Coordinates of N, CA and C in Angstrom, one line a residue:
P1252 N 0.8 -1.3 -0.1 CA 0.1 0.1 0.0 C 0.9 1.4 -0.1
P1253 N 0.3 2.3 -0.6 CA 1.2 3.7 -0.5 C 1.3 4.0 0.7
G1254 N 2.6 4.8 1.2 CA 3.1 5.2 2.2 C 2.2 6.6 2.6
P1255 N 2.7 7.1 3.7 CA 2.1 8.3 4.2 C 2.7 9.5 3.1
P1256 N 1.7 10.5 3.0 CA 2.2 11.7 2.2 C 3.7 12.2 2.7
P1257 N 4.3 12.7 1.8 CA 5.3 13.5 2.2 C 4.9 14.8 3.2
P1258 N 5.9 15.1 4.2 CA 5.5 16.2 5.0 C 5.1 17.3 4.3
A1259 N 4.0 18.0 4.8 CA 3.4 19.3 4.1 C 4.3 20.4 3.7
A1260 N 5.3 20.5 4.5 CA 6.2 21.7 4.2 C 7.2 21.3 2.9
T1261 N 7.0 20.1 2.2 CA 7.9 19.6 1.5 C 7.2 20.0 -0.1
Q1262 N 7.7 20.8 -0.9 CA 7.3 21.3 -2.2 C 7.8 20.1 -3.2
P1263 N 7.0 19.5 -3.8 CA 7.6 18.5 -4.8 C 8.3 19.1 -6.0
A1264 N 9.3 18.7 -6.6 CA 10.1 19.2 -7.6 C 9.5 19.6 -9.0
T1265 N 8.3 18.6 -9.0 CA 7.5 18.8 -10.5 C 6.1 18.6 -9.9
T1266 N 5.3 19.5 -10.4 CA 3.8 19.5 -10.3 C 3.2 19.4 -11.6
L1267 N 2.3 18.4 -11.7 CA 1.6 18.3 -13.1 C 0.1 18.7 -12.8
E1268 N -0.5 19.0 -13.6 CA -1.8 19.3 -13.9 C -2.3 18.9 -15.2
L1269 N -3.4 17.7 -14.9 CA -3.9 17.0 -16.0 C -5.2 17.6 -16.2
K1270 N -5.6 18.3 -17.0 CA -6.5 19.1 -17.6 C -7.6 18.3 -18.2
Y1271 N -8.9 19.1 -18.3 CA -9.8 18.6 -19.2 C -10.8 17.4 -18.6
H1272 N -10.8 17.7 -17.1 CA -11.3 16.4 -16.4 C -12.8 15.7 -16.7
T1273 N -13.4 16.8 -17.7 CA -14.6 16.3 -18.1 C -14.6 15.4 -19.2
R1274 N -13.8 15.3 -19.9 CA -13.4 14.3 -21.3 C -13.8 13.0 -20.5
P1275 N -14.2 12.0 -21.5 CA -14.4 10.9 -21.2 C -13.3 9.9 -21.0
E1276 N -12.1 10.4 -21.4 CA -10.9 9.7 -21.3 C -10.2 9.9 -20.1
W1277 N -10.5 10.9 -19.7 CA -9.7 11.5 -18.2 C -9.6 10.7 -17.3
P1278 N -10.2 9.7 -17.0 CA -10.1 8.8 -15.9 C -8.9 7.4 -16.4
A1279 N -8.8 7.2 -17.9 CA -8.1 6.5 -18.2 C -6.5 7.1 -18.4
M1280 N -6.7 8.4 -18.3 CA -5.5 9.2 -18.7 C -4.9 9.0 -17.0
L1281 N -5.9 9.4 -16.1 CA -5.2 9.3 -14.6 C -4.8 7.9 -14.4
A1282 N -5.2 6.7 -14.8 CA -4.7 5.6 -14.4 C -3.3 5.3 -15.1
A1283 N -3.2 6.0 -16.3 CA -2.0 5.6 -17.0 C -0.9 6.6 -16.4
L1284 N -1.4 7.8 -15.8 CA -0.4 8.6 -15.5 C 0.2 8.0 -14.1
Y1285 N -0.7 7.4 -13.0 CA -0.3 6.8 -11.9 C 0.2 5.6 -11.8
G1286 N 0.0 4.8 -12.9 CA 0.6 3.5 -13.2 C 2.1 4.0 -13.6
A1287 N 2.5 4.9 -14.2 CA 3.8 5.2 -14.9 C 4.4 5.7 -13.7
V1288 N 3.9 6.3 -12.7 CA 4.4 7.2 -11.6 C 4.9 5.9 -10.7
A1289 N 3.9 5.0 -10.3 CA 4.5 4.0 -9.4 C 5.6 3.1 -10.2
R1290 N 5.7 2.8 -11.6 CA 6.7 2.2 -12.0 C 7.9 3.0 -12.1
S1291 N 8.0 4.3 -12.1 CA 9.2 5.1 -12.0 C 9.9 5.2 -10.8
G1292 N 9.0 5.2 -9.8 CA 9.6 5.2 -8.5 C 9.8 6.5 -8.0
L1293 N 9.0 7.7 -8.8 CA 9.6 9.2 -8.7 C 8.4 9.7 -7.8
A1294 N 7.4 9.2 -7.2 CA 6.4 9.5 -6.7 C 6.7 10.7 -5.4
D1295 N 7.8 10.4 -4.9 CA 8.2 11.5 -4.1 C 8.8 12.8 -4.6
Q1296 N 8.9 13.0 -5.8 CA 9.2 14.1 -6.4 C 8.4 14.8 -7.2
L1297 N 6.9 14.3 -7.1 CA 5.9 14.9 -7.6 C 5.0 15.5 -6.9
G1298 N 4.1 16.2 -7.8 CA 2.8 16.7 -6.9 C 1.7 16.6 -8.3
V1299 N 0.4 16.8 -8.0 CA -0.4 16.9 -8.9 C -1.5 18.0 -8.3
V1300 N -2.0 18.9 -9.5 CA -3.4 19.9 -9.2 C -4.5 19.0 -9.4
A1301 N -5.4 19.5 -8.4 CA -6.7 18.8 -8.7 C -7.7 19.9 -8.6
E1302 N -8.8 20.2 -9.4 CA -9.8 21.1 -9.1 C -10.8 20.5 -8.6
G1303 N -11.4 20.8 -7.3 CA -12.6 20.5 -6.8 C -12.8 19.1 -5.9
R1304 N -13.4 19.0 -5.3 CA -13.6 17.6 -4.4 C -13.8 16.3 -5.5
A1305 N -14.4 16.5 -6.3 CA -14.6 15.4 -7.2 C -13.1 15.1 -8.0
G1306 N -12.3 16.0 -8.2 CA -11.2 15.9 -9.0 C -10.1 15.4 -8.0
A1307 N -10.2 15.8 -6.8 CA -9.1 15.1 -5.7 C -9.5 13.6 -5.4
A1308 N -10.9 13.5 -5.3 CA -11.3 12.1 -5.1 C -10.9 11.1 -6.2
A1309 N -10.9 11.7 -7.4 CA -10.7 10.8 -8.6 C -9.0 10.6 -8.6
H1310 N -8.3 11.6 -8.2 CA -7.0 11.4 -8.1 C -6.5 10.6 -7.1
R1311 N -7.1 10.6 -5.8 CA -6.9 9.5 -4.8 C -7.4 8.2 -5.4
A1312 N -8.4 8.0 -5.9 CA -8.8 6.5 -6.3 C -7.6 6.2 -7.4
A1313 N -7.5 6.9 -8.2 CA -6.4 6.3 -9.2 C -5.0 6.2 -8.6
Q1314 N -4.7 6.9 -7.7 CA -3.6 6.5 -6.9 C -3.7 5.2 -6.2
R1315 N -4.7 5.1 -5.3 CA -4.9 3.8 -4.6 C -5.0 2.6 -5.7
A1316 N -5.6 2.9 -6.8 CA -5.6 1.4 -7.9 C -3.9 1.3 -8.3
A1317 N -3.3 2.2 -8.4 CA -1.7 2.0 -8.7 C -1.0 1.9 -7.5
K1318 N -1.3 1.9 -6.3 CA -0.3 1.8 -5.3 C 0.5 2.7 -5.1
T1319 N 0.2 3.9 -5.5 CA 1.4 5.3 -5.3 C 0.5 6.3 -4.3
R1320 N 1.5 7.1 -3.9 CA 0.6 8.2 -3.4 C 1.5 9.5 -3.9
V1321 N 0.7 10.5 -4.4 CA 1.4 11.8 -4.8 C 0.7 12.7 -4.2
P1322 N 1.5 13.8 -3.6 CA 0.6 15.0 -3.1 C -0.3 15.6 -4.2
I1323 N -1.7 16.0 -3.6 CA -2.4 16.7 -4.2 C -2.7 18.0 -3.7
F1324 N -2.4 18.9 -5.0 CA -2.5 20.6 -4.7 C -4.0 21.0 -5.2
G1325 N -4.8 21.5 -4.3 CA -5.9 22.1 -4.7 C -6.0 23.2 -5.6
L1326 N -6.5 23.5 -6.7 CA -6.8 24.7 -7.3 C -7.6 25.7 -7.0
L1327 N -6.8 26.8 -6.5 CA -7.5 28.1 -6.5 C -7.6 29.1 -7.5
R1328 N -8.5 29.2 -8.2 CA -8.6 30.0 -9.4 C -9.1 31.6 -9.0
D1329 N -8.5 32.6 -9.8 CA -9.1 34.0 -9.5 C -10.5 34.1 -10.3
V1330 N -10.9 33.4 -11.2 CA -12.0 33.6 -12.1 C -13.0 32.9 -11.0
G1331 N -14.2 33.9 -10.8 CA -15.3 33.4 -10.1 C -14.9 33.9 -8.7
A1332 N -13.8 34.4 -8.2 CA -13.5 34.6 -7.0 C -14.3 35.9 -6.4
R1333 N -14.7 35.9 -5.2 CA -15.2 37.1 -4.4 C -14.3 38.3 -4.9
R1334 N -14.8 39.4 -4.9 CA -13.9 40.7 -5.3 C -14.2 41.8 -4.4
D1335 N -13.3 42.6 -4.2 CA -13.7 43.6 -3.1 C -13.9 44.7 -3.7
S1336 N -14.1 45.9 -3.0 CA -14.7 47.1 -3.7 C -13.7 47.8 -4.9
A1337 N -12.3 47.4 -4.6 CA -11.6 47.7 -5.9 C -11.4 46.7 -7.0
G1338 N -12.3 45.9 -6.8 CA -12.4 44.6 -7.9 C -11.2 43.8 -7.9
R1339 N -10.5 43.6 -6.8 CA -9.4 42.6 -6.7 C -10.2 41.3 -6.0
P1340 N -9.7 40.2 -6.7 CA -10.2 38.9 -6.4 C -9.5 38.6 -4.9
H1341 N -10.4 37.9 -4.4 CA -9.8 37.2 -2.8 C -10.3 35.7 -3.0
A1342 N -9.3 35.1 -2.4 CA -9.6 33.3 -2.1 C -10.6 33.3 -1.0
D1343 N -11.4 32.4 -1.3 CA -12.6 31.9 -0.1 C -11.9 31.3 0.9
L1344 N -11.6 31.9 2.0 CA -10.8 31.1 2.9 C -11.4 30.2 3.6
S1345 N -13.0 30.4 3.7 CA -13.8 29.4 4.4 C -13.8 27.9 3.8
A1346 N -13.7 28.1 2.4 CA -13.8 27.1 1.7 C -12.5 26.3 1.7
L1347 N -11.5 27.0 1.5 CA -10.1 26.5 2.0 C -10.2 25.7 3.3
D1348 N -10.6 26.2 4.3 CA -10.6 25.6 5.7 C -11.5 24.3 5.5
A1349 N -12.7 24.4 5.0 CA -13.5 23.1 4.6 C -12.8 22.1 4.0
D1350 N -12.1 22.5 3.0 CA -11.4 21.5 1.9 C -10.1 21.0 2.4
A1351 N -9.5 21.5 3.5 CA -8.2 21.4 3.8 C -7.7 20.0 4.0
A1352 N -8.5 19.0 4.3 CA -8.2 17.5 4.1 C -8.1 16.9 3.0
L1353 N -8.8 17.4 1.9 CA -8.6 16.9 0.6 C -7.4 16.9 0.0
Y1354 N -6.5 18.0 0.5 CA -5.5 18.4 -0.2 C -4.1 18.3 0.6
D1355 N -3.0 18.4 0.0 CA -1.7 18.3 0.6 C -1.0 19.7 0.3
G1356 N -1.7 20.5 -0.3 CA -1.1 22.0 -0.6 C -1.8 22.8 -1.4
W1357 N -1.8 23.9 -2.0 CA -2.8 24.6 -2.8 C -1.7 25.1 -4.1
S1358 N -2.5 25.4 -5.0 CA -1.8 25.8 -6.3 C -2.7 27.0 -6.6
V1359 N -2.3 28.1 -6.5 CA -3.1 29.4 -6.3 C -2.7 30.6 -7.2
S1360 N -3.7 31.0 -7.9 CA -3.4 32.3 -8.8 C -2.8 33.2 -8.1
V1361 N -1.7 33.8 -8.8 CA -1.1 34.8 -8.3 C -2.1 36.2 -8.1
K1362 N -3.0 36.4 -8.6 CA -4.0 37.2 -8.4 C -4.7 37.3 -7.0
L1363 N -4.7 35.9 -6.4 CA -5.3 35.9 -5.0 C -4.4 35.9 -4.1
L1364 N -2.9 36.3 -4.4 CA -2.1 36.3 -3.2 C -2.1 37.2 -2.4
D1365 N -2.1 37.0 -1.2 CA -2.2 38.1 -0.2 C -1.7 37.4 1.2
S1366 N -1.6 38.3 2.2 CA -1.1 37.9 3.6 C -2.1 36.8 4.3
D1367 N -3.3 37.2 4.0 CA -4.5 36.1 4.5 C -4.5 35.0 4.0
L1368 N -4.2 34.9 2.9 CA -4.0 33.4 2.2 C -2.7 32.5 2.5
V1369 N -1.7 33.4 2.5 CA -0.4 32.7 3.2 C -0.4 32.0 4.5
A1370 N -1.2 32.9 5.4 CA -1.6 32.7 6.7 C -2.5 31.4 7.0
A1371 N -3.6 31.3 6.0 CA -4.2 30.3 6.0 C -3.7 28.9 5.8
G1372 N -2.7 29.0 4.6 CA -2.0 27.8 4.1 C -1.0 27.4 5.4
G1373 N -0.3 28.3 5.9 CA 0.3 28.0 7.2 C -0.5 27.5 8.3
A1374 N -1.6 27.9 8.5 CA -2.4 27.6 9.6 C -2.8 26.1 9.4
H1375 N -2.8 25.5 8.1 CA -2.9 24.1 7.8 C -1.8 23.5 7.4
A1376 N -0.7 24.1 7.5 CA 0.7 23.3 7.3 C 0.7 22.9 5.8
K1377 N 0.1 23.6 5.0 CA -0.1 23.2 3.4 C 0.9 24.4 2.6
P1378 N 1.7 23.7 1.8 CA 2.5 24.8 1.0 C 1.5 25.2 -0.2
L1379 N 2.0 26.4 -0.6 CA 1.4 27.4 -1.8 C 2.4 27.1 -2.7
S1380 N 1.8 27.0 -3.9 CA 2.6 27.1 -5.1 C 1.8 28.2 -6.1
V1381 N 2.4 29.2 -6.3 CA 1.8 30.3 -6.9 C 1.9 30.3 -8.6
W1382 N 0.8 30.7 -9.3 CA 1.0 30.7 -10.6 C 0.2 31.9 -11.3
V1383 N 0.6 32.7 -12.2 CA 1.5 32.5 -13.0 C 2.5 33.7 -12.7
A1384 N 3.7 33.5 -12.2 CA 4.4 34.9 -11.9 C 5.4 35.0 -13.1
D1385 N 4.8 35.7 -13.8 CA 5.9 36.1 -15.1 C 6.2 37.6 -15.2
G1386 N 5.9 38.5 -14.2 CA 6.4 39.7 -13.8 C 7.1 39.9 -12.5
E1387 N 7.9 41.1 -12.4 CA 8.8 41.3 -11.3 C 7.8 41.7 -10.0
A1388 N 6.8 42.4 -10.3 CA 5.7 42.5 -9.2 C 5.1 41.3 -8.5
E1389 N 4.5 40.3 -9.4 CA 4.1 39.0 -9.0 C 5.1 38.4 -8.1
L1390 N 6.3 38.1 -8.8 CA 7.3 37.4 -8.4 C 7.8 38.0 -6.8
E1391 N 8.1 39.4 -6.5 CA 8.4 39.9 -5.5 C 7.3 39.6 -4.2
A1392 N 6.0 39.8 -4.7 CA 5.1 39.5 -4.0 C 5.2 38.1 -3.4
A1393 N 5.3 37.1 -4.1 CA 5.5 35.7 -3.7 C 6.7 35.4 -2.7
W1394 N 7.8 36.2 -3.2 CA 9.1 36.0 -2.5 C 8.7 36.8 -1.0
R1395 N 8.4 37.9 -1.0 CA 8.1 38.4 0.1 C 7.1 37.9 1.3
L1396 N 6.2 37.3 0.6 CA 5.3 36.6 1.5 C 5.7 35.2 1.9
G1397 N 6.5 34.7 1.3 CA 7.2 33.4 1.6 C 6.7 32.0 0.9
V1398 N 6.3 32.2 -0.1 CA 5.4 31.2 -0.8 C 6.4 30.2 -1.2
E1399 N 6.2 28.8 -1.1 CA 7.0 27.9 -1.3 C 7.4 27.5 -2.7
S1400 N 6.6 27.9 -3.7 CA 7.0 27.7 -5.2 C 6.2 28.7 -6.0
V1401 N 6.9 29.0 -7.3 CA 6.0 29.8 -8.0 C 6.2 29.0 -9.5
I1402 N 5.2 29.3 -10.1 CA 5.1 28.8 -11.4 C 5.0 29.9 -12.3
T1403 N 6.0 29.8 -13.5 CA 6.2 31.0 -14.6 C 6.6 30.2 -15.7
N1404 N 6.2 31.1 -16.8 CA 6.7 31.0 -18.2 C 8.1 31.4 -18.2
R1405 N 8.8 32.1 -17.5 CA 10.0 32.7 -17.8 C 10.9 32.0 -16.7
P1406 N 11.2 30.9 -16.8 CA 12.0 30.2 -15.4 C 13.4 30.5 -15.6
R1407 N 14.0 31.0 -16.6 CA 15.4 31.5 -16.5 C 15.6 33.1 -15.8
W1408 N 14.5 33.7 -16.6 CA 14.5 35.0 -16.1 C 14.3 35.1 -14.2
A1409 N 13.3 34.2 -14.0 CA 12.9 34.2 -12.6 C 14.0 33.7 -11.7
S1410 N 14.6 32.6 -12.2 CA 15.9 32.0 -11.6 C 16.9 33.2 -11.2
G1411 N 17.2 34.0 -12.3 CA 18.2 34.9 -12.0 C 17.9 36.1 -11.2
V1412 N 16.3 36.6 -11.2 CA 16.1 37.6 -10.3 C 16.2 37.2 -8.9
M1413 N 15.7 35.9 -8.6 CA 15.4 35.2 -7.3 C 17.0 35.2 -6.8
A1414 N 18.0 34.6 -7.7 CA 19.4 34.6 -7.2 C 19.8 36.0 -6.7
R1415 N 19.5 37.1 -7.8 CA 20.0 38.2 -7.2 C 19.4 38.8 -5.7
W1416 N 18.1 38.4 -5.5 CA 17.5 39.0 -4.3 C 17.9 37.9 -3.3
R1417 N 18.4 36.8 -3.3 CA 19.1 35.8 -2.3 C 20.3 36.3 -2.0
R1418 N 21.1 36.9 -3.1 CA 22.4 37.6 -2.6 C 22.0 38.9 -1.9
Q1419 N 21.1 39.7 -2.3 CA 20.6 41.1 -1.4 C 20.4 40.6 -0.2
C1420 N 19.6 39.6 0.1 CA 19.1 39.2 1.6 C 20.5 38.8 2.1
E1421 N 21.3 37.8 1.8 CA 22.4 37.6 2.4 C 23.5 38.8 2.9
R1422 N 23.5 39.8 2.1 CA 24.1 40.8 2.5 C 23.5 42.0 3.4
D1423 N 22.3 42.0 3.0 CA 21.3 43.2 3.9 C 20.5 42.4 4.7
G1424 N 20.1 41.4 5.1 CA 19.3 40.8 5.8 C 18.0 40.6 5.1
P1425 N 16.8 39.9 5.8 CA 15.7 39.6 4.9 C 14.8 40.7 4.7
W1426 N 13.9 40.6 3.5 CA 13.1 41.9 3.3 C 12.2 41.8 4.2
P1427 N 11.3 42.8 4.5 CA 10.1 42.6 5.3 C 9.1 42.2 4.5
Q1428 N 8.0 41.4 5.0 CA 6.8 40.9 4.0 C 5.9 42.2 3.9
Q1429 N 5.4 42.1 2.6 CA 4.5 43.0 2.4 C 3.1 42.3 1.8
P1430 N 2.0 43.1 1.6 CA 0.7 42.2 1.1 C 1.2 42.0 -0.2
G1431 N 0.5 41.1 -0.8 CA 0.7 40.9 -2.4 C -0.2 41.3 -3.1
P1432 N -0.3 41.2 -4.5 CA -1.2 42.0 -5.4 C -2.3 42.0 -5.0
G1433 N -3.2 41.1 -4.4 CA -4.4 41.2 -3.8 C -4.8 41.8 -2.7
G1434 N -3.8 42.3 -2.0 CA -3.9 43.6 -1.0 C -3.2 43.0 0.4

């Protein structure tokens, strides 16, 4: 049987999102994915993104069938999120609380990133992976708020920027936390 999940504070090296869960072939794709993961022995280096309770349940069932265990990250989209008076989207933290047991972490739109969301993830000991941080403002917000990982379409650029910031922090001390793009 699959072992316990990796510690919640551990961020996988690679996180996969198998999209189009409404297509009829999706269950077979999940089975193939987890069969390959089980054969590869790489489960401890992977994570997957699932949307909603049904998606998480389908991933867990496919993992059980393949006798493997991969951390599942709940998808938090900005589309359809509650908006404040300035029009900025905010994560539904009560839903995050209600669904915490389903997920090993959260895959979060950078547009939802703020200190309340980071605190909620920390309260559940669940890592946050923020997408898509393709601009310096988004990357800096994730950095300042201590997000465990970022997803970017510009990995070489982001790596260079973060290396520069690490050197600056080593020289000058850590940056103070500031609210993210969402407030």
